[in-house]
Coordinates of C-alpha atoms in Angstrom, one line a residue:
X20 CA 26.5 71.4 -110.8
X21 CA 26.0 71.1 -114.6
X22 CA 23.8 72.7 -117.2
X23 CA 20.9 70.7 -118.5
X24 CA 19.3 71.0 -122.0
X25 CA 17.4 74.1 -121.0
X26 CA 20.5 75.9 -119.6
X27 CA 19.4 75.5 -116.0
X28 CA 21.9 74.3 -113.4
X29 CA 21.0 70.7 -112.4
X30 CA 22.1 69.3 -109.1
X31 CA 24.8 66.6 -109.3
X32 CA 23.7 63.1 -108.5
X33 CA 25.9 62.2 -105.5
X34 CA 24.7 58.6 -105.8
X35 CA 26.9 58.3 -108.9
X36 CA 30.0 58.9 -106.8
X37 CA 29.1 55.8 -104.7
X38 CA 28.7 53.7 -107.9
X39 CA 32.0 55.0 -109.3
X40 CA 33.7 54.4 -105.9
X41 CA 32.4 50.8 -105.6
X42 CA 33.4 50.0 -109.2
X43 CA 36.9 51.4 -108.6
X44 CA 37.3 49.4 -105.4
X45 CA 36.2 46.2 -107.0
X46 CA 38.6 46.7 -109.9
X47 CA 41.5 47.8 -107.7
X48 CA 41.4 44.8 -105.4
X49 CA 40.5 42.3 -108.2
X50 CA 43.3 43.2 -110.7
X51 CA 46.1 44.4 -108.4
X52 CA 45.7 41.1 -106.5
X53 CA 46.2 39.1 -109.6
X54 CA 49.1 41.2 -111.0
X55 CA 51.1 41.8 -107.9
X56 CA 50.3 38.8 -105.6
X57 CA 48.7 35.8 -107.2
X58 CA 51.0 35.6 -110.2
X59 CA 54.2 35.2 -108.3
X60 CA 52.7 33.2 -105.5
X61 CA 51.3 30.6 -108.1
X62 CA 54.7 30.4 -109.8
X63 CA 54.0 32.3 -113.0
X64 CA 52.5 30.7 -116.0
X65 CA 51.4 27.2 -115.3
X66 CA 48.3 25.0 -115.5
X67 CA 47.6 25.7 -111.8
X68 CA 47.9 29.4 -112.4
X69 CA 45.5 29.2 -115.3
X70 CA 42.9 27.3 -113.3
X71 CA 43.1 29.5 -110.2
X72 CA 43.1 32.8 -112.1
X73 CA 40.3 31.5 -114.4
X74 CA 38.0 30.7 -111.5
X75 CA 38.8 34.0 -109.9
X76 CA 38.1 36.0 -113.0
X77 CA 34.8 34.2 -113.6
X78 CA 33.8 35.3 -110.1
X79 CA 35.1 38.8 -110.5
X80 CA 33.3 39.4 -113.8
X81 CA 30.1 37.8 -112.4
X82 CA 30.4 40.3 -109.5
X83 CA 30.8 43.2 -111.9
X84 CA 27.8 42.0 -114.0
X85 CA 25.5 41.6 -111.0
X86 CA 26.5 45.0 -109.7
X87 CA 25.7 46.5 -113.1
X88 CA 22.3 44.9 -112.9
X89 CA 21.7 46.0 -109.3
X90 CA 22.5 49.6 -110.4
X91 CA 20.6 49.7 -113.7
X92 CA 17.6 47.5 -113.4
X93 CA 14.5 49.4 -112.0
X94 CA 13.1 47.9 -108.8
X95 CA 9.6 48.0 -110.2
X96 CA 6.9 50.7 -109.9
X97 CA 3.1 50.7 -109.7
X98 CA 1.5 50.7 -113.1
X99 CA -0.5 53.8 -113.9
X100 CA -4.1 53.5 -113.0
X101 CA -3.7 50.4 -110.9
X102 CA -6.4 49.8 -108.3
X103 CA -6.8 47.2 -105.6
X104 CA -8.9 44.3 -107.0
X105 CA -12.4 44.0 -105.4
X106 CA -11.9 40.2 -105.1
X107 CA -9.3 37.5 -105.9
X108 CA -6.3 39.1 -104.2
X109 CA -4.3 37.1 -101.6
X110 CA -3.4 40.0 -99.4
X111 CA -4.9 43.4 -98.8
X112 CA -3.0 46.1 -97.0
X113 CA -5.3 48.6 -95.5
X114 CA -4.5 52.0 -93.9
X115 CA -4.3 51.9 -90.1
X116 CA -7.8 51.6 -88.5
X117 CA -9.7 53.3 -91.4
X118 CA -9.7 50.0 -93.3
X119 CA -9.1 52.0 -96.5
X120 CA -6.7 51.0 -99.3
X121 CA -3.3 52.7 -99.0
X122 CA -2.9 55.6 -101.3
X123 CA 0.2 57.6 -102.2
X124 CA -0.4 61.3 -102.5
X125 CA 2.8 62.0 -104.4
X126 CA 2.4 59.3 -107.1
X127 CA -1.4 59.8 -106.9
X128 CA -2.2 56.1 -107.0
X129 CA -3.0 53.2 -104.8
X130 CA -0.2 51.1 -103.4
X131 CA -0.2 47.2 -103.9
X132 CA 0.9 45.0 -101.0
X133 CA 4.5 45.3 -99.9
X134 CA 4.8 48.6 -101.8
X135 CA 6.3 51.7 -100.3
X136 CA 7.2 55.2 -101.5
X137 CA 10.9 55.9 -101.6
X138 CA 11.7 59.5 -100.8
X139 CA 15.1 59.2 -102.6
X140 CA 13.7 57.8 -105.9
X141 CA 10.4 59.8 -105.4
X142 CA 8.4 56.8 -106.6
X143 CA 6.4 54.0 -105.1
X144 CA 8.5 50.8 -105.3
X145 CA 7.1 47.3 -105.6
X146 CA 8.2 45.0 -102.7
X147 CA 10.5 47.7 -101.4
X148 CA 13.3 46.5 -99.2
X149 CA 15.5 49.6 -98.8
X150 CA 17.2 52.3 -100.8
X151 CA 20.8 51.4 -101.3
X152 CA 23.3 54.3 -101.7
X153 CA 26.0 51.9 -102.9
X154 CA 23.9 51.0 -106.0
X155 CA 22.2 54.4 -106.2
X156 CA 19.0 52.5 -106.6
X157 CA 16.1 51.0 -104.6
X158 CA 16.1 47.3 -103.9
X159 CA 12.7 46.1 -104.9
X160 CA 10.8 43.3 -106.6
X161 CA 12.6 43.2 -110.0
X162 CA 16.2 43.9 -108.9
X163 CA 16.3 42.2 -105.5
X164 CA 17.8 39.0 -106.9
X165 CA 20.5 41.0 -108.7
X166 CA 21.4 42.9 -105.5
X167 CA 21.5 39.6 -103.5
X168 CA 23.6 37.8 -106.1
X169 CA 26.0 40.8 -106.0
X170 CA 26.5 40.8 -102.3
X171 CA 26.9 37.0 -102.2
X172 CA 29.4 37.1 -105.1
X173 CA 31.3 39.7 -103.2
X174 CA 31.6 37.3 -100.3
X175 CA 32.8 34.4 -102.4
X176 CA 35.2 36.4 -104.5
X177 CA 36.7 38.2 -101.5
X178 CA 37.0 35.0 -99.6
X179 CA 39.0 33.4 -102.4
X180 CA 41.2 36.5 -102.6
X181 CA 41.7 36.6 -98.9
X182 CA 42.6 32.9 -98.8
X183 CA 45.4 33.4 -101.4
X184 CA 46.7 36.5 -99.7
X185 CA 46.7 34.7 -96.4
X186 CA 48.6 31.7 -97.8
X187 CA 51.2 34.0 -99.3
X188 CA 51.7 35.9 -96.0
X189 CA 51.9 32.5 -94.2
X190 CA 54.6 31.5 -96.6
X191 CA 56.6 34.6 -96.0
X192 CA 56.3 34.2 -92.2
X193 CA 57.4 30.6 -92.4
X194 CA 60.4 31.4 -94.6
X195 CA 61.4 34.1 -92.2
X196 CA 61.2 31.7 -89.2
X197 CA 63.1 28.9 -91.1
X198 CA 65.8 31.2 -92.4
X199 CA 64.8 30.6 -96.0
X200 CA 63.5 34.1 -96.5
X201 CA 66.0 34.8 -99.3
X202 CA 64.7 32.0 -101.5
X203 CA 61.5 33.7 -102.5
X204 CA 62.1 37.1 -101.2
X205 CA 59.1 39.4 -102.1
X206 CA 59.5 42.7 -103.8
X207 CA 58.6 45.9 -102.1
X208 CA 55.6 46.2 -104.5
X209 CA 54.3 42.8 -103.5
X210 CA 54.6 43.6 -99.8
X211 CA 52.8 46.9 -100.3
X212 CA 49.8 45.3 -102.1
X213 CA 49.7 42.4 -99.7
X214 CA 49.2 44.9 -96.9
X215 CA 46.8 47.2 -98.7
X216 CA 44.6 44.4 -100.3
X217 CA 44.5 42.3 -97.1
X218 CA 43.2 45.3 -95.1
X219 CA 40.6 46.2 -97.8
X220 CA 39.5 42.6 -98.1
X221 CA 39.1 42.2 -94.3
X222 CA 36.8 45.2 -94.1
X223 CA 34.8 44.3 -97.2
X224 CA 34.3 40.8 -95.9
X225 CA 33.3 42.1 -92.5
X226 CA 30.7 44.6 -93.6
X227 CA 29.3 42.9 -96.7
X228 CA 29.3 39.6 -94.8
X229 CA 27.1 41.1 -92.1
X230 CA 24.8 42.6 -94.7
X231 CA 24.6 39.4 -96.8
X232 CA 24.0 37.3 -93.6
X233 CA 21.1 39.6 -92.6
X234 CA 19.6 39.4 -96.1
X235 CA 20.0 35.6 -96.1
X236 CA 17.9 35.5 -92.9
X237 CA 15.3 37.8 -94.5
X238 CA 15.0 35.8 -97.7
X239 CA 14.7 32.6 -95.6
X240 CA 11.6 34.2 -94.0
X241 CA 10.3 35.9 -97.3
X242 CA 10.6 39.2 -95.5
X243 CA 11.9 42.6 -96.6
X244 CA 13.9 44.9 -94.3
X245 CA 10.8 47.1 -93.9
X246 CA 8.6 44.2 -93.1
X247 CA 11.0 42.8 -90.5
X248 CA 10.5 46.0 -88.5
X249 CA 6.8 45.7 -89.1
X250 CA 6.7 42.2 -87.7
X251 CA 8.6 43.4 -84.6
X252 CA 6.0 46.0 -83.9
X253 CA 3.1 43.6 -84.4
X254 CA 4.7 41.2 -82.0
X255 CA 5.0 44.0 -79.4
X256 CA 1.4 44.9 -79.9
X257 CA 0.3 41.3 -79.5
X258 CA 2.4 41.0 -76.4
X259 CA 0.7 44.0 -74.9
X260 CA -2.7 42.6 -75.9
X261 CA -3.4 45.5 -78.2
X262 CA -3.6 43.4 -81.4
X263 CA -4.8 39.9 -82.2
X264 CA -2.1 37.3 -83.0
X265 CA -1.8 37.4 -86.8
X266 CA 0.6 35.1 -88.7
X267 CA 2.9 36.7 -91.2
X268 CA 1.3 35.6 -94.5
X269 CA 4.3 35.6 -96.9
X270 CA 6.4 32.9 -95.2
X271 CA 6.0 29.9 -97.5
X272 CA 8.8 27.8 -96.0
X273 CA 12.5 28.2 -96.5
X274 CA 12.8 26.4 -99.9
X275 CA 9.7 28.1 -101.4
X276 CA 10.9 31.5 -100.0
X277 CA 14.2 31.2 -101.8
X278 CA 12.5 30.0 -105.0
X279 CA 10.2 33.0 -105.0
X280 CA 13.3 35.3 -105.2
X281 CA 15.9 33.3 -107.2
X282 CA 13.8 31.0 -109.3
X283 CA 12.5 27.4 -109.2
X284 CA 15.8 25.6 -110.1
X285 CA 18.4 25.9 -107.3
X286 CA 21.2 25.0 -109.8
X287 CA 20.5 28.3 -111.6
X288 CA 20.2 30.6 -108.6
X289 CA 23.6 32.1 -109.4
X290 CA 22.7 32.8 -113.0
X291 CA 21.4 36.4 -113.5
X292 CA 17.9 36.4 -115.0
X293 CA 14.8 38.5 -115.2
X294 CA 12.4 38.2 -112.2
X295 CA 9.1 36.5 -113.0
X296 CA 5.8 37.9 -111.8
X297 CA 4.2 41.3 -111.5
X298 CA 5.0 42.3 -107.9
X299 CA 1.4 43.3 -107.4
X300 CA 0.2 40.2 -105.5
X301 CA 2.0 37.5 -103.7
X302 CA 1.5 33.9 -102.7
X303 CA 0.5 33.3 -99.0
X304 CA 0.9 30.4 -96.6
X305 CA -1.0 27.2 -97.4
X306 CA -2.8 27.3 -94.0
X307 CA -4.3 30.8 -94.6
X308 CA -7.4 31.4 -96.5
X309 CA -7.4 34.6 -98.7
X310 CA -7.9 37.4 -98.5
X311 CA -5.5 38.1 -95.6
X312 CA -5.0 41.5 -94.1
X313 CA -1.4 42.5 -93.3
X314 CA -0.5 44.3 -91.2
X315 CA -3.5 43.3 -89.1
X316 CA -6.3 45.9 -88.6
X317 CA -5.4 48.0 -85.6
X318 CA -1.7 48.0 -86.3
X319 CA -0.1 51.3 -85.2
X320 CA 3.5 52.3 -85.7
X321 CA 3.7 53.9 -82.2
X322 CA 3.7 50.9 -79.9
X323 CA 2.0 51.8 -76.6
X324 CA -0.5 54.2 -78.2
X325 CA -4.2 53.4 -78.2
X326 CA -5.3 51.7 -81.4
X327 CA -8.0 54.2 -82.0
X328 CA -6.4 57.6 -82.0
X329 CA -8.7 60.5 -81.0
X330 CA -8.2 64.2 -81.6
X331 CA -7.7 66.3 -78.6
X332 CA -5.2 68.3 -76.5
X333 CA -3.1 65.2 -75.8
X334 CA -2.5 64.5 -79.5
X335 CA -1.7 68.0 -80.7
X336 CA 1.6 70.0 -80.6
X337 CA 2.3 73.6 -81.5
X338 CA 5.1 73.8 -84.1
X339 CA 4.9 77.5 -85.1
X340 CA 3.4 80.6 -83.5
X341 CA 3.8 84.2 -84.5
X342 CA 1.6 87.3 -84.2
X343 CA -1.5 85.3 -83.3
X344 CA -1.0 82.8 -86.0
X345 CA -0.7 79.3 -84.6
X346 CA 0.3 76.1 -86.5
X347 CA -0.6 72.8 -84.7
X348 CA 0.4 69.2 -85.6
X349 CA -2.2 66.6 -84.6
X350 CA -3.8 63.3 -85.5
X351 CA -6.9 63.5 -87.7
X352 CA -9.8 61.0 -87.8
X353 CA -8.0 58.7 -90.2
X354 CA -5.0 58.4 -87.9
X355 CA -2.8 60.6 -90.1
X356 CA -0.5 63.3 -88.8
X357 CA -1.7 66.7 -90.1
X358 CA -0.9 70.3 -89.4
X359 CA -3.5 73.1 -89.2
X360 CA -3.1 76.8 -89.1
X361 CA -5.3 79.2 -87.1
X362 CA -5.3 83.0 -86.8
X363 CA -5.9 85.1 -83.7
X364 CA -9.7 85.4 -84.3
X365 CA -10.2 81.7 -83.5
X366 CA -11.4 80.9 -80.0
X367 CA -8.3 80.3 -77.8
X368 CA -10.0 77.3 -76.1
X369 CA -10.4 75.7 -79.5
X370 CA -6.9 76.6 -80.4
X371 CA -5.5 74.7 -77.5
X372 CA -7.3 71.5 -78.5
X373 CA -6.4 71.9 -82.2
X374 CA -9.7 73.4 -83.3
X375 CA -12.2 71.9 -85.8
X376 CA -11.7 70.7 -89.3
X377 CA -13.6 72.4 -92.0
X378 CA -13.5 73.0 -95.8
X379 CA -10.4 74.2 -97.5
X380 CA -11.3 77.9 -97.4
X381 CA -11.3 80.9 -95.1
X382 CA -14.2 80.5 -92.7
X383 CA -14.9 82.9 -89.8
X384 CA -11.4 84.1 -89.6
X385 CA -9.9 80.6 -89.4
X386 CA -7.9 78.9 -92.1
X387 CA -9.6 75.5 -91.9
X388 CA -7.7 73.8 -94.7
X389 CA -5.2 71.3 -93.5
X390 CA -2.1 69.8 -94.9
X391 CA -1.5 66.1 -94.5
X392 CA 2.0 65.1 -93.7
X393 CA 1.3 62.0 -95.8
X394 CA 3.7 59.8 -93.9
X395 CA 2.5 56.4 -94.8
X396 CA 1.6 53.8 -92.1
X397 CA 4.7 52.1 -93.3
X398 CA 7.0 54.9 -92.3
X399 CA 5.4 56.8 -89.4
X400 CA 7.3 56.7 -86.1
X401 CA 10.6 55.5 -87.5
X402 CA 13.7 56.3 -85.5
X403 CA 16.5 58.2 -87.3
X404 CA 18.7 55.8 -89.2
X405 CA 15.9 53.2 -89.5
X406 CA 16.1 50.8 -92.5
X407 CA 12.6 52.0 -93.6
X408 CA 13.4 54.9 -95.9
X409 CA 10.0 55.1 -97.4
X410 CA 7.7 58.1 -96.9
X411 CA 4.7 59.5 -98.6
X412 CA 4.2 63.2 -98.6
X413 CA 1.2 65.2 -99.8
X414 CA 1.9 67.6 -102.6
X415 CA 0.2 70.2 -100.4
X416 CA 3.2 70.3 -98.1
X417 CA 4.9 72.3 -100.8
X418 CA 2.5 75.2 -100.2
X419 CA 3.7 75.7 -96.6
X420 CA 6.0 78.6 -95.7
X421 CA 9.6 77.3 -95.5
X422 CA 9.9 78.2 -91.8
X423 CA 6.8 76.3 -90.8
X424 CA 7.7 73.4 -93.1
X425 CA 11.2 73.1 -91.6
X426 CA 9.9 73.2 -88.1
X427 CA 7.3 70.6 -88.9
X428 CA 9.8 68.2 -90.5
X429 CA 12.0 68.5 -87.4
X430 CA 9.3 68.1 -84.8
X431 CA 7.2 65.4 -86.4
X432 CA 8.1 61.8 -85.4

């Protein structure tokens, strides 16, 4: 906790600890390896040492720079006042079965294709992939190339460091087996850093390698992490014959997909540069005629549910009840999850089925105003730990009593 300019205690940004930790880890492995392992293994100052350490330091500082860009470059946000074009757009993303443009109730604006609201950043992010705690930033349209270059540079740099560590360890084992261990006997410091750095490099390569491999697959299909889950659900709906087969519109072919992220010249893909474009509209496959609707109309996050959700007893759930006051979560006519509060003067039969929706005022003893959970069609029905960390919440949720709000957030899928 720290005091801000107005003398009010501000909550410490835990995400900064992740950034400091990653920076220290990179620096520790990078420089301790050169000082305590590489230098002696390469035989001290020599042309070979200069070349090897020169290449390694170029990779190391490129890694640092790409990490700096992934942390500091904003992912891109929706311009104030942006509205879906009436014509000329390649892709339209519509809300569930209402066929209305998606709208964020927190940012109070429309959402372009591939845009999602990040609950951590509290903003709508253009072409949102995921919120990365290690960069304390969202991965979106403008900083996705920096994030990808960072993870790929981690792979290459750590692979080079692991190779040199492995060669040094092989040399020590060979000398021990041949009885020549005394010739180049390592110091206790070298052995310590050999063990520590090799262990750290192994785990970094394992986890970052899995991450970078997954993102390599996503970029090859011009897909974000959120959209990969989206495609899986559409495929299940098609398989169950609840949705018409619809091709994913953004897959332009592997080469064009990589160019759309890293630039047109493959020789410069490793060079950090500003992303071209606006992030408000995207190219689509050549065999599709615009406009294209993705996800397809009828798409529903809850696979297995009817495409047209109706209000009724089977779609409502009591989340709070006390002294005749009942709070019910249910699906409204637009397919949104909402909660409504009724008091004891309301007809019990109507209570059991969720009652009727009226104006936002007291009417006949019933509080007919309702509060939209606002969870966007991109984030409803996610399992805990899902990659999709986007969620849109109506500001009216802040007006709920804490006890009701807590229960609702726990009970709502």
